[in-house]
CSV table of C-alpha atoms in Angstrom, one decimal:
chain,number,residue,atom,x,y,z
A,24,UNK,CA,9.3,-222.0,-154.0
A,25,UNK,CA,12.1,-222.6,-151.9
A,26,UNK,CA,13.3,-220.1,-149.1
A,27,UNK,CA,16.5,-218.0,-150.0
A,28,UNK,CA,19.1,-216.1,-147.8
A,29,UNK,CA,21.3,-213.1,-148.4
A,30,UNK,CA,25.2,-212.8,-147.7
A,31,UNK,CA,26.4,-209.7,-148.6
A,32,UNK,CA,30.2,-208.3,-148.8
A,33,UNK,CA,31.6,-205.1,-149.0
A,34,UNK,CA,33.9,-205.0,-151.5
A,35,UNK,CA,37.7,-203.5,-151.9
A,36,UNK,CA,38.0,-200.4,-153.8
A,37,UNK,CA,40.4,-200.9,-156.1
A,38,UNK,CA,41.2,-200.5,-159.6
A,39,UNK,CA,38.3,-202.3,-161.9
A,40,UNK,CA,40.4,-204.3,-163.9
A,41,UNK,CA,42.0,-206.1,-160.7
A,42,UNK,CA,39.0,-206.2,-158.9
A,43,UNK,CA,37.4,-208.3,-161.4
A,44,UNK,CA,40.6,-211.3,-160.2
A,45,UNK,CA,40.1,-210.5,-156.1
A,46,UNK,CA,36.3,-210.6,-156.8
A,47,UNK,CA,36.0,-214.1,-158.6
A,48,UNK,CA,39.0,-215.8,-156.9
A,49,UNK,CA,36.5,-214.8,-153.2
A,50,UNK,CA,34.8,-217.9,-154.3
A,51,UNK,CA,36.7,-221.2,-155.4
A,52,UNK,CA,33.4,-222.5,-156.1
A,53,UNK,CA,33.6,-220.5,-159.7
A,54,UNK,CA,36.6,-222.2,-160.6
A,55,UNK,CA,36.6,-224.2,-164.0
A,56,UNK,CA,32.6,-224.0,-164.0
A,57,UNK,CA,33.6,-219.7,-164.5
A,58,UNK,CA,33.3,-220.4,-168.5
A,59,UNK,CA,30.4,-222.4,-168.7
A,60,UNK,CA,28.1,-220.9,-166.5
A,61,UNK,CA,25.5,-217.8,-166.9
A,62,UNK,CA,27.1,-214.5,-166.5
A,63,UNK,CA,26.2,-210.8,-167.3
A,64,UNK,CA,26.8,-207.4,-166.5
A,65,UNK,CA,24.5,-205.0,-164.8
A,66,UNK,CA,24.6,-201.6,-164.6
A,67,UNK,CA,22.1,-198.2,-163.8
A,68,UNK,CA,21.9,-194.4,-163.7
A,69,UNK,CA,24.3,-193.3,-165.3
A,70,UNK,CA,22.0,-189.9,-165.7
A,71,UNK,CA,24.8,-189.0,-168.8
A,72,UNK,CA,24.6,-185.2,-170.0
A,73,UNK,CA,27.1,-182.4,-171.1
A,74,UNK,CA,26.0,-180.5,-167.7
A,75,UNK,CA,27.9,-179.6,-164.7
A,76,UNK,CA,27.0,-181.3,-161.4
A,77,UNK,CA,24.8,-181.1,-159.7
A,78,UNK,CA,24.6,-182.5,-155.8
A,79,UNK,CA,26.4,-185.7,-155.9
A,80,UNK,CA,25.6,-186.4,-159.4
A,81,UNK,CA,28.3,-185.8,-162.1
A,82,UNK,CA,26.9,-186.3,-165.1
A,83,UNK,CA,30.1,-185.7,-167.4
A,84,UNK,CA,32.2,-188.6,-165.8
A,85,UNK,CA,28.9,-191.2,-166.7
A,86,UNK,CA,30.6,-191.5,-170.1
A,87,UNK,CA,34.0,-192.5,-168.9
A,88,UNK,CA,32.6,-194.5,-166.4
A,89,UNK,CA,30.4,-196.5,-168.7
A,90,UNK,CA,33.6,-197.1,-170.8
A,91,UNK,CA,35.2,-198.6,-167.9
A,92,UNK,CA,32.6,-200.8,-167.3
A,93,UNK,CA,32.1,-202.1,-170.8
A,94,UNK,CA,36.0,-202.8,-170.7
A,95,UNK,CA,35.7,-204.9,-167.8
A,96,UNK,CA,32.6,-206.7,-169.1
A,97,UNK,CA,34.2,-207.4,-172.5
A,98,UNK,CA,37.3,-208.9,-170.9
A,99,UNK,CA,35.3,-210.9,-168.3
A,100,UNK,CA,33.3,-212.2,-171.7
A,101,UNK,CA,29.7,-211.7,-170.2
A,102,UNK,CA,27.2,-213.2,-172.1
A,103,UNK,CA,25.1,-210.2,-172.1
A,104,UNK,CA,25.2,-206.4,-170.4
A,105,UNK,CA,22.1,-204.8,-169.5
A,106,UNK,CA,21.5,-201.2,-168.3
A,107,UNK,CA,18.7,-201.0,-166.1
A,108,UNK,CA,17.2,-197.6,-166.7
A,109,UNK,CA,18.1,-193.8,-166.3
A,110,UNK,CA,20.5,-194.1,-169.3
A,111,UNK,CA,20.7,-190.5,-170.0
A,112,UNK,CA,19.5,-187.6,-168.3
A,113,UNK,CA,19.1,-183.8,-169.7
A,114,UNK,CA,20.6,-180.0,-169.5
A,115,UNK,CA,19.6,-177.9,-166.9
A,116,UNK,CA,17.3,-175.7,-169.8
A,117,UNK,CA,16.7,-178.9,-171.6
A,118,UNK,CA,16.3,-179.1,-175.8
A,119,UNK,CA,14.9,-182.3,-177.2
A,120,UNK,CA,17.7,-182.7,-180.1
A,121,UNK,CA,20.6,-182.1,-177.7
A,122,UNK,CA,18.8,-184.7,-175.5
A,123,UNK,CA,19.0,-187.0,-178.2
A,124,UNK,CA,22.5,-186.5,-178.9
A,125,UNK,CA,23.2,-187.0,-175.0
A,126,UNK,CA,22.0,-190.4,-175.9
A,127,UNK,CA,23.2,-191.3,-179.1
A,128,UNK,CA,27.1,-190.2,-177.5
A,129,UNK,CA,26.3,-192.9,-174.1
A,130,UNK,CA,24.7,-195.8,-176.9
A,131,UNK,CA,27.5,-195.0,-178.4
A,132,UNK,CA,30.1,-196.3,-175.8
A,133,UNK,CA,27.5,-199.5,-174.4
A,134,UNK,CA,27.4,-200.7,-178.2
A,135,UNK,CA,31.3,-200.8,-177.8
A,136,UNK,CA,30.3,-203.8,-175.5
A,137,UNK,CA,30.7,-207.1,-177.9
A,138,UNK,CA,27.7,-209.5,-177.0
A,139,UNK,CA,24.1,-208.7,-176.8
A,140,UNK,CA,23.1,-206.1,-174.8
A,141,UNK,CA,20.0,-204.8,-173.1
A,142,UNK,CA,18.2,-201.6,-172.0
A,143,UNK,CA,15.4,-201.1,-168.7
A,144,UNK,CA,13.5,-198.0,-169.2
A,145,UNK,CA,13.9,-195.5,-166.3
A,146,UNK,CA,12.0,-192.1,-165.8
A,147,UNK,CA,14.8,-189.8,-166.9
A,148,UNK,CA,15.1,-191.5,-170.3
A,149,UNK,CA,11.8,-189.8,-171.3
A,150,UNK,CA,12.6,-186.7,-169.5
A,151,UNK,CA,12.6,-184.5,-173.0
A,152,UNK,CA,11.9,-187.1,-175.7
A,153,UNK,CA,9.4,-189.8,-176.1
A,154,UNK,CA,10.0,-193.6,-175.8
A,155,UNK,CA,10.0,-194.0,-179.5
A,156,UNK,CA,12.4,-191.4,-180.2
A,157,UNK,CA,14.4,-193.3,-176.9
A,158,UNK,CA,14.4,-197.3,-178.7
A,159,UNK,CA,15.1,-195.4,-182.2
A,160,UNK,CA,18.1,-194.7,-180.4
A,161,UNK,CA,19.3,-197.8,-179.0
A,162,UNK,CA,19.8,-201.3,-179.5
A,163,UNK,CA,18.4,-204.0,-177.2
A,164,UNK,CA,19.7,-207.2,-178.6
A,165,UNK,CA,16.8,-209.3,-181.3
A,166,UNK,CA,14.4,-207.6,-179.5
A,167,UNK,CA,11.9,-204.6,-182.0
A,168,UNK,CA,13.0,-201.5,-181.5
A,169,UNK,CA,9.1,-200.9,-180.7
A,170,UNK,CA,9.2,-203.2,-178.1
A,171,UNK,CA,9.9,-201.5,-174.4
A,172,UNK,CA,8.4,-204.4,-172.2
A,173,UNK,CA,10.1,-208.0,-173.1
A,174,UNK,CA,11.8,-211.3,-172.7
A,175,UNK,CA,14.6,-213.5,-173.7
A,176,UNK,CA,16.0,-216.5,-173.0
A,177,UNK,CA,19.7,-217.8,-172.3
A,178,UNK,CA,21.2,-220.8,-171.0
A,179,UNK,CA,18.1,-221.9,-169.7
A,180,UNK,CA,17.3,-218.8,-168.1
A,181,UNK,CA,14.1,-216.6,-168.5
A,182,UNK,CA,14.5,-212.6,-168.5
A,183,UNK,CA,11.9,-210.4,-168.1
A,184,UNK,CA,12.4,-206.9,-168.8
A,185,UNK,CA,9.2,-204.1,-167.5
A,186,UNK,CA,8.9,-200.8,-168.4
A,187,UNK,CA,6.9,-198.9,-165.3
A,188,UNK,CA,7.1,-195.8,-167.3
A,189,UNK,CA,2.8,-195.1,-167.1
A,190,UNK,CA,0.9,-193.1,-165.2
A,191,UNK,CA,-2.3,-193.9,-163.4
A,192,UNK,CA,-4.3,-193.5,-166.4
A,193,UNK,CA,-2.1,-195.7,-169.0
A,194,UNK,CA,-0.3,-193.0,-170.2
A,195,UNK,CA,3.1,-193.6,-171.4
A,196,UNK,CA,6.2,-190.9,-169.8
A,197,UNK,CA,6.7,-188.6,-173.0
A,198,UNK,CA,8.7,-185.2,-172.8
A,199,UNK,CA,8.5,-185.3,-169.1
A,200,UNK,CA,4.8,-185.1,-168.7
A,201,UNK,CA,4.6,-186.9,-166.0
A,202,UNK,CA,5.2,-187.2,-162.3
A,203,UNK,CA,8.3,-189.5,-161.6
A,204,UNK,CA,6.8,-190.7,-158.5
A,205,UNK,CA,3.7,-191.8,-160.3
A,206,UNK,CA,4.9,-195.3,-161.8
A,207,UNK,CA,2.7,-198.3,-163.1
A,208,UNK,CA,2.7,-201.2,-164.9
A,209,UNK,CA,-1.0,-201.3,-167.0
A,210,UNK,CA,-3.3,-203.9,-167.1
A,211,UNK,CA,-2.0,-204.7,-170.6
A,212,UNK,CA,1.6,-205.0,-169.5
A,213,UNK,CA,0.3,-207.3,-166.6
A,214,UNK,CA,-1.7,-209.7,-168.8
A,215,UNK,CA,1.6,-209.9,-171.4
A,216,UNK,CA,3.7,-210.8,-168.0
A,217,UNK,CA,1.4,-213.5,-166.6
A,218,UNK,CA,1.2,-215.2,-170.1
A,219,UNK,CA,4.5,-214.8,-170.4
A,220,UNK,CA,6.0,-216.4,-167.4
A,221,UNK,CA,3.3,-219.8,-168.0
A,222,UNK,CA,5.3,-220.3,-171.4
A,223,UNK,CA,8.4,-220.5,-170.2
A,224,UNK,CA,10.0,-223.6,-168.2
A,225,UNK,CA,13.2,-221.9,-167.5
A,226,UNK,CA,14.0,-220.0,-163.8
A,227,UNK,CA,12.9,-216.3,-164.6
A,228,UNK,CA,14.5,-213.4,-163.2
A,229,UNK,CA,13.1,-210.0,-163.5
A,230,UNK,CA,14.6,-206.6,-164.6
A,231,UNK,CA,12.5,-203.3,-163.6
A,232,UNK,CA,14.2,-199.4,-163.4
A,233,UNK,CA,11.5,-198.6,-160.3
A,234,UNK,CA,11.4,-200.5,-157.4
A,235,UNK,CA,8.4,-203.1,-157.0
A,236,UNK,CA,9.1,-204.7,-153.2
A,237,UNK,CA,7.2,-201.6,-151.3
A,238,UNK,CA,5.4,-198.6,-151.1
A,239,UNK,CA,6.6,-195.3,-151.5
A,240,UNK,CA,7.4,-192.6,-154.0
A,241,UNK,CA,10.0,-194.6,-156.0
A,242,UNK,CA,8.2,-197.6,-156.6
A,243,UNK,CA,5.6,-199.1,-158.6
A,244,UNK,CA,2.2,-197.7,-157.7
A,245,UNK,CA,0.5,-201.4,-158.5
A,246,UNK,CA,3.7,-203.4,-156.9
A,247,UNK,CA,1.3,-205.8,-155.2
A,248,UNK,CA,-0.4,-206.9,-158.1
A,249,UNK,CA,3.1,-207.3,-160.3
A,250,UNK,CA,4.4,-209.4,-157.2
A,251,UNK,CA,1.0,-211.5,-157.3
A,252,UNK,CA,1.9,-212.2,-161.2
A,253,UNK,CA,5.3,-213.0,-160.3
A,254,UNK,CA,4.9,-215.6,-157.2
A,255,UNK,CA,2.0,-216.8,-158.5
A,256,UNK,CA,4.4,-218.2,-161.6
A,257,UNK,CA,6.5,-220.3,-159.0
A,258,UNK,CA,9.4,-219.6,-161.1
A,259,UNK,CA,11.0,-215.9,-160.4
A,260,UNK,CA,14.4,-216.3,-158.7
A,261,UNK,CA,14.9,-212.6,-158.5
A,262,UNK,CA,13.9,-208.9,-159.4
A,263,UNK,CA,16.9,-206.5,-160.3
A,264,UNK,CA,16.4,-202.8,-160.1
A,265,UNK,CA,17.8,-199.3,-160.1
A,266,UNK,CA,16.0,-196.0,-159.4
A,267,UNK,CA,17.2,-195.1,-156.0
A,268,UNK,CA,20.9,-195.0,-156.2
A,269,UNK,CA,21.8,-197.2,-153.3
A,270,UNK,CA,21.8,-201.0,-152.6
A,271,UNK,CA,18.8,-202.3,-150.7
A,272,UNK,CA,16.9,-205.9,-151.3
A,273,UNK,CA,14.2,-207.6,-149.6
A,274,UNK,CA,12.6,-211.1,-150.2
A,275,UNK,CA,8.9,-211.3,-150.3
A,276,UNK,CA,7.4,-215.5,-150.4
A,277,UNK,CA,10.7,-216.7,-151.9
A,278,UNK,CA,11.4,-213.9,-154.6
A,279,UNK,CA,15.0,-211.6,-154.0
A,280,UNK,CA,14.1,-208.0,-154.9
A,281,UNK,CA,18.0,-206.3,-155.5
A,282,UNK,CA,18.8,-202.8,-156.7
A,283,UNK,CA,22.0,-201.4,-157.5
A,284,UNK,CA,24.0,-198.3,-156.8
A,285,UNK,CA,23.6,-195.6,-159.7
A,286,UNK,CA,27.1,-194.8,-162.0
A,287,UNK,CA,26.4,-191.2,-162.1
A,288,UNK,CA,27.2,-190.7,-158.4
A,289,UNK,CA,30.5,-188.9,-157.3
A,290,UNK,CA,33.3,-187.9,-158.5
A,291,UNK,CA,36.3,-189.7,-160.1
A,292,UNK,CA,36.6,-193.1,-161.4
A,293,UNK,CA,36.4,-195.0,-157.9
A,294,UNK,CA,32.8,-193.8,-157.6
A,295,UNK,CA,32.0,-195.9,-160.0
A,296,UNK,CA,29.6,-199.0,-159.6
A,297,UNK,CA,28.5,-201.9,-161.6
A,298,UNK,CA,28.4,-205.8,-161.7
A,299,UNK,CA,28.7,-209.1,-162.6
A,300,UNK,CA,25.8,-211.3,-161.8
A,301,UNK,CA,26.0,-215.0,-161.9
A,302,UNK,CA,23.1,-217.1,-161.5
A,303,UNK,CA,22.7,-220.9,-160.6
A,304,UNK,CA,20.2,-223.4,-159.6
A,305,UNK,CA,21.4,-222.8,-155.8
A,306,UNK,CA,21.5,-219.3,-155.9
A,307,UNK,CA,22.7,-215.6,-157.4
A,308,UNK,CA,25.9,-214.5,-156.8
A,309,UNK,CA,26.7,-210.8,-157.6
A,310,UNK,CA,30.3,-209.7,-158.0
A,311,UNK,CA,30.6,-206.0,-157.3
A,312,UNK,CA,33.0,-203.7,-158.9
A,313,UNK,CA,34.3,-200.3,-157.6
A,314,UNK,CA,31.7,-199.3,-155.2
A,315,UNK,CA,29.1,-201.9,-155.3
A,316,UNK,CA,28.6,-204.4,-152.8
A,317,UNK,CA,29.9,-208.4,-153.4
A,318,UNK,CA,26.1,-210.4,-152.7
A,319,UNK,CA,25.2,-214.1,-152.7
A,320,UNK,CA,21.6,-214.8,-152.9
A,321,UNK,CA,21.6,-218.1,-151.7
A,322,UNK,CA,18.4,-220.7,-152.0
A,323,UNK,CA,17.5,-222.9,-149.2
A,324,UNK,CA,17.7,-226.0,-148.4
């Protein structure tokens, strides 16, 4: 796999809507092509619950903020939006129906999004409810509600969408009986990946709520042996991810690992953050909105 390089822009803080026009017209390469080429919306944490903040986080203003981004999205006509992880969060003495309707109000604002749409698992979505009760809850787009690891294809792209949510033993995050800092992807999971990725003669990229480019306490416990999976393919382009609520991206033997600032952040509508990303055969260019950063992830020559 080729070599890539990262540009990376910070972007003006201005009102959504018009940022979405200063953002694409940065690059006359979009031009005409704008129409016909791959392009979706990504966004993270948005930690939604009927709480009052807490730190930086303001919970509340998630709702609002997701609505503003699935306005932009639906104007921009994405092909498809995908959350990656952390959709909803808890109250501060947390009940497991009023935790569901947390949820159910947020699904209810990303189904207001009018293409296909996508969810990542993230830690806090199992905080007081299991996964089932999570996917009976949402909608990821022809994909089995049963289903929390998958893929999908679109114009001639591979995604790959993980679920992390294990601990050490195999046990799947249910009701918070976990520790968030105790992250893996099973064996089982790791065998689905591998076969998957040999099927497919598309350029893959890769969607995952904790972070798999290190070690630490926010990322996946067995990393090295996802990344072995995923170079060992030839064909991963890129790994999105959320989780720690700032930008940060490394490349490891050709592969662009990128994560993206969390919605649930600050106060007021220019806190928000979220993206377009637009992916070609000579590289990834991400057009921030409101707080995130404008990135090209460019392949080399």
């Amino acid at each position: 796999m080729k070599n890539w390089t990262i540009t990376r822009r910070k972007f003006l803080k201005t009102s959504a809507l018009t940022a979405g026009a200063t953002a694409l017209g940065t690059f006359p390469s979009f031009g005409k092509e704008m129409k016909k080429a791959l392009r979706f919306g990504v966004v993270t944490d948005t930690h939604y619950a009927d709480r009052e903040p807490q730190g930086k986080r303001y919970y509340r203003e998630s709702k609002t903020k997701l609505q503003e981004c699935v306005g932009l999205m639906n104007e921009q006509n994405v092909d498809f939006l995908i959350h990656l992880g952390d959709f909803k969060d808890q109250a501060k003495d947390p009940q497991e129906q009023q935790t569901i309707h947390y949820l159910q109000a947020l699904e209810k604002v990303f189904a207001q999004f009018k293409g296909k749409r996508f969810h990542v698992l993230g830690n806090h979505d199992m905080d007081s409810i299991s996964k089932s009760q999570f996917q009976g809850n949402i909608k990821n787009s022809g994909i089995p509600k049963e289903k929390t690891y998958y893929s999908f294809d679109h114009k001639h792209w591979h995604f790959v969408v993980l679920d992390a949510n294990f601990t050490s033993e195999g046990k799947a995050y249910d009701h918070g009986n976990y520790d968030w800092t105790d992250a893996n992807i099973p064996q089982e999971q790791l065998d689905w990946l591998q076969k998957d990725l040999s099927k497919t003669k598309f350029p893959v990229i890769v969607f995952c709520h904790q972070l798999l480019q290190e070690e630490g306490n926010y990322t996946v416990k067995n990393a090295a042996a996802v990344r072995a999976v995923l170079e060992a393919s030839g064909k991963v382009q890129a790994v999105f991810q959320g989780h720690i609520h700032k930008e940060k991206h490394a490349e490891i033997q050709g592969i662009h690992y990128s994560t993206f600032l969390a919605v649930v952040d600050g106060e007021g509508k220019e806190n928000n953050s979220y993206a377009i990303v637009e992916p070609q055969q000579e590289g990834i260019r991400i057009t921030g909105y409101r707080k995130a950063s404008h990135q090209v992830l460019e392949r080399g020559k």
